[in-house]
mmCIF file of C-alpha atoms in Angstrom:
data_model
loop_
_atom_site.group_PDB
_atom_site.id
_atom_site.type_symbol
_atom_site.label_atom_id
_atom_site.label_comp_id
_atom_site.label_asym_id
_atom_site.label_seq_id
_atom_site.Cartn_x
_atom_site.Cartn_y
_atom_site.Cartn_z
ATOM 1 C CA MET X 1 102.508 83.331 62.989
ATOM 2 C CA GLU X 2 101.129 82.041 66.134
ATOM 3 C CA ALA X 3 102.709 78.590 65.587
ATOM 4 C CA LYS X 4 106.020 80.069 65.003
ATOM 5 C CA LYS X 5 105.816 81.771 68.377
ATOM 6 C CA THR X 6 104.961 78.602 70.072
ATOM 7 C CA ASN X 7 108.099 76.923 68.716
ATOM 8 C CA THR X 8 110.289 79.563 69.599
ATOM 9 C CA LYS X 9 108.807 79.229 73.402
ATOM 10 C CA VAL X 10 109.616 75.431 73.182
ATOM 11 C CA ILE X 11 112.787 75.835 71.816
ATOM 12 C CA ILE X 12 113.723 78.484 74.642
ATOM 13 C CA ILE X 13 112.333 76.332 77.144
ATOM 14 C CA VAL X 14 114.254 73.169 75.775
ATOM 15 C CA VAL X 15 117.405 75.156 75.821
ATOM 16 C CA ALA X 16 116.863 76.459 79.221
ATOM 17 C CA VAL X 17 115.938 73.016 80.671
ATOM 18 C CA PHE X 18 119.475 71.679 78.994
ATOM 19 C CA VAL X 19 121.490 74.187 80.661
ATOM 20 C CA VAL X 20 119.871 73.777 84.176
ATOM 21 C CA LEU X 21 120.257 70.082 83.701
ATOM 22 C CA ALA X 22 124.065 70.610 82.825
ATOM 23 C CA ALA X 23 124.136 72.877 85.915
ATOM 24 C CA ALA X 24 122.639 70.539 88.362
ATOM 25 C CA LEU X 25 124.620 67.479 87.283
ATOM 26 C CA GLY X 26 127.882 69.552 87.462
ATOM 27 C CA THR X 27 126.685 70.428 91.054
ATOM 28 C CA VAL X 28 125.894 66.923 91.899
ATOM 29 C CA TRP X 29 129.296 65.888 90.786
ATOM 30 C CA PHE X 30 131.260 68.578 92.534
ATOM 31 C CA LEU X 31 129.394 67.839 95.822
ATOM 32 C CA PHE X 32 129.596 64.016 95.737
ATOM 33 C CA ARG X 33 133.115 63.296 93.647
ATOM 34 C CA GLU X 34 135.474 61.391 95.321
ATOM 35 C CA LYS X 35 137.934 63.853 96.600
ATOM 36 C CA PRO X 36 142.048 63.104 96.448
ATOM 37 C CA VAL X 37 143.366 62.215 99.471
ATOM 38 C CA GLU X 38 146.546 63.877 100.619
ATOM 39 C CA GLY X 39 149.428 62.053 102.639
ATOM 40 C CA ILE X 40 151.087 58.661 102.238
ATOM 41 C CA LYS X 41 149.071 55.757 101.123
ATOM 42 C CA ASN X 42 149.885 52.199 101.290
ATOM 43 C CA ILE X 43 148.018 50.458 98.458
ATOM 44 C CA THR X 44 148.160 47.067 96.250
ATOM 45 C CA VAL X 45 147.910 46.940 92.437
ATOM 46 C CA SER X 46 147.209 43.243 91.270
ATOM 47 C CA VAL X 47 147.811 42.552 87.544
ATOM 48 C CA ILE X 48 145.583 39.690 86.683
ATOM 49 C CA MET X 49 145.957 37.618 83.263
ATOM 50 C CA ALA X 50 143.235 36.014 81.339
ATOM 51 C CA ASP X 51 144.325 32.716 82.529
ATOM 52 C CA GLY X 52 143.605 33.840 86.222
ATOM 53 C CA SER X 53 147.215 34.160 87.253
ATOM 54 C CA LYS X 54 147.691 37.162 89.336
ATOM 55 C CA THR X 55 150.785 39.053 90.656
ATOM 56 C CA ASP X 56 150.444 41.770 93.444
ATOM 57 C CA TYR X 57 152.417 44.906 93.763
ATOM 58 C CA LYS X 58 152.342 46.905 96.978
ATOM 59 C CA ILE X 59 153.087 50.436 96.379
ATOM 60 C CA LYS X 60 153.854 53.257 98.841
ATOM 61 C CA THR X 61 152.771 56.484 97.471
ATOM 62 C CA GLU X 62 151.970 60.305 97.860
ATOM 63 C CA GLU X 63 150.064 60.542 94.481
ATOM 64 C CA GLU X 64 146.401 61.148 94.519
ATOM 65 C CA TYR X 65 145.372 59.153 91.557
ATOM 66 C CA LEU X 66 146.215 55.527 90.490
ATOM 67 C CA GLN X 67 148.101 56.522 87.182
ATOM 68 C CA GLY X 68 150.724 58.925 88.860
ATOM 69 C CA ALA X 69 151.006 56.032 91.709
ATOM 70 C CA ILE X 70 151.738 53.204 89.185
ATOM 71 C CA GLU X 71 153.828 55.290 87.121
ATOM 72 C CA GLY X 72 156.043 57.016 89.935
ATOM 73 C CA ASP X 73 156.417 53.468 91.511
ATOM 74 C CA GLY X 74 157.865 51.778 88.357
ATOM 75 C CA GLN X 75 157.244 48.502 89.354
ATOM 76 C CA ILE X 76 154.517 48.352 86.755
ATOM 77 C CA THR X 77 154.763 49.565 83.176
ATOM 78 C CA LEU X 78 151.654 50.969 81.385
ATOM 79 C CA GLY X 79 151.193 51.665 77.880
ATOM 80 C CA TYR X 80 148.449 53.519 76.389
ATOM 81 C CA ASN X 81 146.288 53.009 73.403
ATOM 82 C CA SER X 82 145.121 55.587 70.456
ATOM 83 C CA TRP X 83 142.427 56.620 72.886
ATOM 84 C CA GLY X 84 144.390 57.214 75.546
ATOM 85 C CA MET X 85 143.385 54.234 77.787
ATOM 86 C CA VAL X 86 145.486 51.692 79.329
ATOM 87 C CA GLY X 87 146.301 49.146 76.265
ATOM 88 C CA THR X 88 149.398 47.534 77.640
ATOM 89 C CA VAL X 89 150.502 46.309 81.106
ATOM 90 C CA ASN X 90 154.086 44.994 81.896
ATOM 91 C CA GLY X 91 154.308 44.741 77.897
ATOM 92 C CA ILE X 92 151.123 42.799 77.505
ATOM 93 C CA GLU X 93 149.405 44.310 74.606
ATOM 94 C CA GLU X 94 145.467 44.179 74.099
ATOM 95 C CA ASP X 95 144.531 43.185 70.794
ATOM 96 C CA THR X 96 141.070 44.893 70.336
ATOM 97 C CA SER X 97 140.199 42.956 67.109
ATOM 98 C CA LYS X 98 140.207 39.810 69.548
ATOM 99 C CA GLU X 99 137.916 41.839 71.921
ATOM 100 C CA GLU X 100 141.013 42.018 74.275
ATOM 101 C CA TRP X 101 141.087 45.054 76.966
ATOM 102 C CA TRP X 102 142.493 46.014 80.306
ATOM 103 C CA SER X 103 139.807 46.318 82.463
ATOM 104 C CA LEU X 104 140.344 48.420 85.781
ATOM 105 C CA TYR X 105 138.663 47.344 89.206
ATOM 106 C CA ALA X 106 139.013 49.114 92.568
ATOM 107 C CA ASP X 107 138.202 47.299 95.922
ATOM 108 C CA GLY X 108 136.548 44.939 93.594
ATOM 109 C CA GLU X 109 134.580 47.015 91.600
ATOM 110 C CA PHE X 110 134.841 47.779 87.911
ATOM 111 C CA ALA X 111 136.248 51.301 88.053
ATOM 112 C CA MET X 112 133.555 54.347 86.667
ATOM 113 C CA VAL X 113 136.437 56.389 85.957
ATOM 114 C CA GLY X 114 139.912 56.350 83.856
ATOM 115 C CA ILE X 115 143.059 55.408 85.671
ATOM 116 C CA GLY X 116 143.912 58.953 85.667
ATOM 117 C CA GLU X 117 140.948 60.098 87.513
ATOM 118 C CA LEU X 118 140.936 57.162 90.065
ATOM 119 C CA VAL X 119 141.332 58.478 93.307
ATOM 120 C CA VAL X 120 144.097 56.481 95.557
ATOM 121 C CA LYS X 121 142.614 55.593 99.086
ATOM 122 C CA ASP X 122 144.965 54.246 101.754
ATOM 123 C CA GLY X 123 144.789 50.363 101.938
ATOM 124 C CA GLY X 124 143.059 50.570 98.362
ATOM 125 C CA LYS X 125 142.941 47.300 96.243
ATOM 126 C CA TYR X 126 143.489 48.206 92.718
ATOM 127 C CA GLU X 127 143.067 45.529 89.748
ATOM 128 C CA LEU X 128 144.510 45.433 86.275
ATOM 129 C CA ARG X 129 142.573 42.790 84.652
ATOM 130 C CA PHE X 130 143.400 41.403 81.054
ATOM 131 C CA THR X 131 139.723 40.916 79.936
ATOM 132 C CA ILE X 132 138.328 39.247 76.771
ATOM 133 C CA GLY X 133 134.883 40.263 75.319
ATOM 134 C CA TYR X 134 132.927 42.710 76.303
ATOM 135 C CA ASP X 135 130.203 40.582 78.472
ATOM 136 C CA PHE X 136 132.063 41.020 81.615
ATOM 137 C CA MET N 1 105.519 47.848 55.616
ATOM 138 C CA LYS N 2 106.558 47.487 51.564
ATOM 139 C CA ILE N 3 109.728 45.473 50.963
ATOM 140 C CA LYS N 4 111.511 48.991 50.245
ATOM 141 C CA ASP N 5 110.547 50.075 53.860
ATOM 142 C CA ILE N 6 112.012 46.625 55.142
ATOM 143 C CA ILE N 7 115.272 47.236 53.366
ATOM 144 C CA ILE N 8 115.452 50.503 54.726
ATOM 145 C CA VAL N 9 114.877 49.630 58.125
ATOM 146 C CA ALA N 10 117.608 46.919 57.816
ATOM 147 C CA LEU N 11 119.769 49.222 56.377
ATOM 148 C CA MET N 12 119.496 51.949 58.809
ATOM 149 C CA SER N 13 119.632 49.179 61.795
ATOM 150 C CA ALA N 14 123.061 48.259 59.942
ATOM 151 C CA ILE N 15 124.373 51.799 59.943
ATOM 152 C CA LEU N 16 123.327 52.554 63.322
ATOM 153 C CA LEU N 17 125.269 49.209 64.473
ATOM 154 C CA THR N 18 128.333 50.230 62.228
ATOM 155 C CA VAL N 19 128.509 54.020 63.890
ATOM 156 C CA GLN N 20 128.129 52.329 67.437
ATOM 157 C CA VAL N 21 130.912 49.940 66.742
ATOM 158 C CA VAL N 22 133.211 52.110 65.201
ATOM 159 C CA ALA N 23 132.771 55.065 67.996
ATOM 160 C CA ALA N 24 132.915 52.375 70.686
ATOM 161 C CA PRO N 25 136.509 53.283 71.945
ATOM 162 C CA LEU N 26 135.663 56.951 72.560
ATOM 163 C CA PRO N 27 134.398 57.552 75.975
ATOM 164 C CA ASN N 28 130.802 58.837 75.571
ATOM 165 C CA ILE N 29 131.375 60.127 72.324
ATOM 166 C CA GLU N 30 128.500 58.559 70.066
ATOM 167 C CA LEU N 31 126.431 59.023 66.885
ATOM 168 C CA VAL N 32 123.739 56.602 67.957
ATOM 169 C CA SER N 33 121.569 59.505 69.683
ATOM 170 C CA LEU N 34 122.092 61.917 66.620
ATOM 171 C CA LEU N 35 120.909 59.004 64.321
ATOM 172 C CA VAL N 36 117.620 58.127 66.502
ATOM 173 C CA ILE N 37 116.874 61.666 66.365
ATOM 174 C CA ILE N 38 117.102 61.862 62.687
ATOM 175 C CA TYR N 39 115.337 58.271 62.177
ATOM 176 C CA THR N 40 112.535 59.370 64.048
ATOM 177 C CA LEU N 41 111.889 62.748 62.319
ATOM 178 C CA VAL N 42 112.533 60.585 58.945
ATOM 179 C CA PHE N 43 111.033 57.440 59.433
ATOM 180 C CA LYS N 44 108.521 57.702 62.435
ATOM 181 C CA TRP N 45 107.318 55.012 64.076
ATOM 182 C CA LYS N 46 109.302 52.651 62.063
ATOM 183 C CA THR N 47 112.143 53.905 63.694
ATOM 184 C CA LEU N 48 110.968 51.292 66.648
ATOM 185 C CA PHE N 49 111.922 48.693 64.366
ATOM 186 C CA ILE N 50 115.538 50.233 63.731
ATOM 187 C CA ILE N 51 115.877 50.481 67.536
ATOM 188 C CA TYR N 52 114.999 47.278 68.675
ATOM 189 C CA ILE N 53 116.704 45.355 65.789
ATOM 190 C CA PHE N 54 119.795 47.339 67.077
ATOM 191 C CA ALA N 55 119.332 46.543 70.464
ATOM 192 C CA ILE N 56 119.371 42.701 69.440
ATOM 193 C CA LEU N 57 122.512 42.863 67.280
ATOM 194 C CA GLU N 58 124.327 44.757 70.059
ATOM 195 C CA GLY N 59 123.169 41.873 72.507
ATOM 196 C CA LEU N 60 124.926 39.364 70.058
ATOM 197 C CA ILE N 61 127.852 41.374 69.665
ATOM 198 C CA TYR N 62 128.616 42.390 73.170
ATOM 199 C CA GLY N 63 126.598 39.728 74.978
ATOM 200 C CA PHE N 64 123.112 39.975 76.945
ATOM 201 C CA GLY N 65 124.585 41.260 80.152
ATOM 202 C CA GLN N 66 122.590 43.694 82.511
ATOM 203 C CA TRP N 67 123.733 46.580 80.328
ATOM 204 C CA TRP N 68 121.646 45.320 77.725
ATOM 205 C CA PHE N 69 118.151 45.679 79.584
ATOM 206 C CA THR N 70 118.615 49.548 79.387
ATOM 207 C CA TYR N 71 118.793 49.359 75.497
ATOM 208 C CA LEU N 72 115.254 47.981 75.607
ATOM 209 C CA TYR N 73 114.259 51.649 77.026
ATOM 210 C CA VAL N 74 116.655 54.302 76.332
ATOM 211 C CA TRP N 75 116.215 54.874 72.615
ATOM 212 C CA THR N 76 112.617 54.496 72.936
ATOM 213 C CA VAL N 77 112.559 57.414 75.426
ATOM 214 C CA LEU N 78 114.459 59.605 73.040
ATOM 215 C CA PHE N 79 112.288 58.469 70.322
ATOM 216 C CA VAL N 80 109.099 59.622 72.166
ATOM 217 C CA VAL N 81 110.750 62.655 73.225
ATOM 218 C CA VAL N 82 111.558 63.549 69.627
ATOM 219 C CA THR N 83 108.266 62.425 68.478
ATOM 220 C CA LEU N 84 106.590 64.705 70.783
ATOM 221 C CA LEU N 85 108.752 67.632 69.325
ATOM 222 C CA SER N 86 109.074 66.607 65.595
ATOM 223 C CA LYS N 87 106.871 69.458 64.507
ATOM 224 C CA ILE N 88 109.678 71.831 65.654
ATOM 225 C CA ASP N 89 112.301 72.626 62.952
ATOM 226 C CA SER N 90 115.364 73.681 64.718
ATOM 227 C CA VAL N 91 118.925 72.386 64.827
ATOM 228 C CA ILE N 92 119.451 73.978 68.250
ATOM 229 C CA LEU N 93 116.572 72.487 69.603
ATOM 230 C CA TRP N 94 117.445 68.902 68.334
ATOM 231 C CA ALA N 95 121.199 69.569 69.796
ATOM 232 C CA CYS N 96 119.880 70.249 73.330
ATOM 233 C CA VAL N 97 117.532 67.360 72.931
ATOM 234 C CA SER N 98 120.561 65.137 72.299
ATOM 235 C CA GLY N 99 122.572 67.029 75.054
ATOM 236 C CA MET N 100 119.790 66.328 77.667
ATOM 237 C CA PHE N 101 119.715 62.618 76.602
ATOM 238 C CA GLY N 102 123.356 62.309 77.055
ATOM 239 C CA LEU N 103 123.102 64.041 80.382
ATOM 240 C CA VAL N 104 120.218 61.741 81.668
ATOM 241 C CA PHE N 105 121.826 58.497 80.129
ATOM 242 C CA GLY N 106 123.178 57.408 83.196
ATOM 243 C CA ALA N 107 119.998 58.097 85.462
ATOM 244 C CA LEU N 108 117.805 56.041 82.799
ATOM 245 C CA CYS N 109 120.169 53.214 82.999
ATOM 246 C CA ALA N 110 120.355 53.279 86.501
ATOM 247 C CA ILE N 111 116.427 52.351 86.483
ATOM 248 C CA THR N 112 117.563 48.734 85.407
ATOM 249 C CA TYR N 113 120.347 48.705 88.443
ATOM 250 C CA PHE N 114 117.369 49.975 90.751
ATOM 251 C CA PHE N 115 115.724 46.721 90.186
ATOM 252 C CA ILE N 116 118.766 44.701 90.213
ATOM 253 C CA GLY N 117 120.568 46.105 93.236
ATOM 254 C CA GLY N 118 118.095 48.252 94.906
ATOM 255 C CA PRO N 119 117.889 52.213 95.303
ATOM 256 C CA ALA N 120 121.361 52.889 96.943
ATOM 257 C CA TYR N 121 122.952 50.608 94.437
ATOM 258 C CA ALA N 122 121.197 52.502 91.470
ATOM 259 C CA VAL N 123 122.008 56.152 93.082
ATOM 260 C CA SER N 124 125.854 55.089 93.730
ATOM 261 C CA TRP N 125 126.256 53.801 90.109
ATOM 262 C CA TRP N 126 124.483 56.867 88.894
ATOM 263 C CA ILE N 127 126.722 59.065 90.746
ATOM 264 C CA SER N 128 129.800 57.379 90.023
ATOM 265 C CA GLY N 129 129.115 57.745 86.296
ATOM 266 C CA ILE N 130 128.059 61.402 86.236
ATOM 267 C CA THR N 131 131.431 62.541 84.722
ATOM 268 C CA PHE N 132 130.663 59.970 81.854
ATOM 269 C CA ASP N 133 127.397 61.893 81.729
ATOM 270 C CA LEU N 134 128.556 65.193 81.396
ATOM 271 C CA ILE N 135 131.064 64.428 78.711
ATOM 272 C CA HIS N 136 128.213 62.487 76.801
ATOM 273 C CA GLY N 137 125.799 65.369 77.064
ATOM 274 C CA VAL N 138 128.144 68.086 75.793
ATOM 275 C CA ALA N 139 129.457 65.565 73.191
ATOM 276 C CA ASN N 140 126.073 64.887 71.953
ATOM 277 C CA PHE N 141 125.297 68.522 71.936
ATOM 278 C CA ILE N 142 128.319 69.582 69.582
ATOM 279 C CA VAL N 143 128.034 66.438 67.278
ATOM 280 C CA CYS N 144 124.043 66.919 66.899
ATOM 281 C CA LEU N 145 125.018 70.730 66.473
ATOM 282 C CA VAL N 146 127.593 70.018 63.549
ATOM 283 C CA LEU N 147 125.981 66.924 61.861
ATOM 284 C CA PHE N 148 122.369 67.042 61.837
ATOM 285 C CA LYS N 149 121.788 69.228 59.038
ATOM 286 C CA PRO N 150 124.122 67.224 56.527
ATOM 287 C CA ILE N 151 122.871 63.735 57.759
ATOM 288 C CA TYR N 152 119.040 64.707 57.732
ATOM 289 C CA LEU N 153 119.738 66.365 54.303
ATOM 290 C CA ILE N 154 121.045 62.955 52.939
ATOM 291 C CA LEU N 155 118.358 60.486 54.662
ATOM 292 C CA THR N 156 115.116 63.177 53.479
ATOM 293 C CA LYS N 157 116.880 63.036 50.112
ATOM 294 C CA MET N 158 117.266 59.432 50.058
ATOM 295 C CA THR N 159 113.778 58.396 51.246
ATOM 296 C CA SER N 160 111.959 60.997 49.093
ATOM 297 C CA ILE N 161 113.148 58.643 46.182
ATOM 298 C CA SER N 162 112.702 55.391 47.711
ATOM 299 C CA PHE N 163 110.823 55.285 51.068
ATOM 300 C CA SER N 164 107.372 55.381 52.105
ATOM 301 C CA ARG N 165 107.330 58.151 54.839
ATOM 302 C CA LYS N 166 103.534 57.570 56.047
#
């Protein structure tokens, strides 16, 4: 009986910690997340192939996120795989069986969010890299 | 360890690797946390063998990059937490543990980046991935809530026939 009571206590504590932790993390995200920037932004999007060849596209956009900026501009065509991630760029489709995929970089850093959540900044440089292998 | 135990450890490691690879394209939705929790409850300390075989196999598949060093301790942290709570029989408890593990996964990985690039690098890396941690935490909670019982039952049944649980 006593053990059952202790177990119930532990379960309640763990549930409470989980809820508090989720709320704390949500708060940190809300406070520190990158906020969208209003107005016209001039950005550069580069498409880089596996052999290193690179094509730059200058885009002027009022969109807040990269996906909208690229799709609204129309110079680069994007296709999405079944997971909703970029799987095709300008007709070049990834073959996941060969560990091919399109990786996304913002100002030289690997993007930690998807193209739909990547905030566009004026003067920003973005890269869509055709990547082979997962050790990059 | 008996031969049977070695076979089960190999089999469980293979299953862990398979579910990781299959779910890899899903952003932070995974079954590895759930399986590590169940393995710890069923196989006790032998789970450590499974965890490290899994880590080595992951390295062989994806390459031994910076991320790989996080695999040397993150799953062990989960193993330790589950071991400490293993006397309690509650699906809600394991769902919350799995959810919490998902929430702190980025913070745990940031420890490696602290040593590689310093505190500022580790914190910015962690903050930039919080969206993923939140998805990871919620997904882990739901996955565990739904799949814990059936998988636990299958494994306990299987091990009662063939595996030494000492």
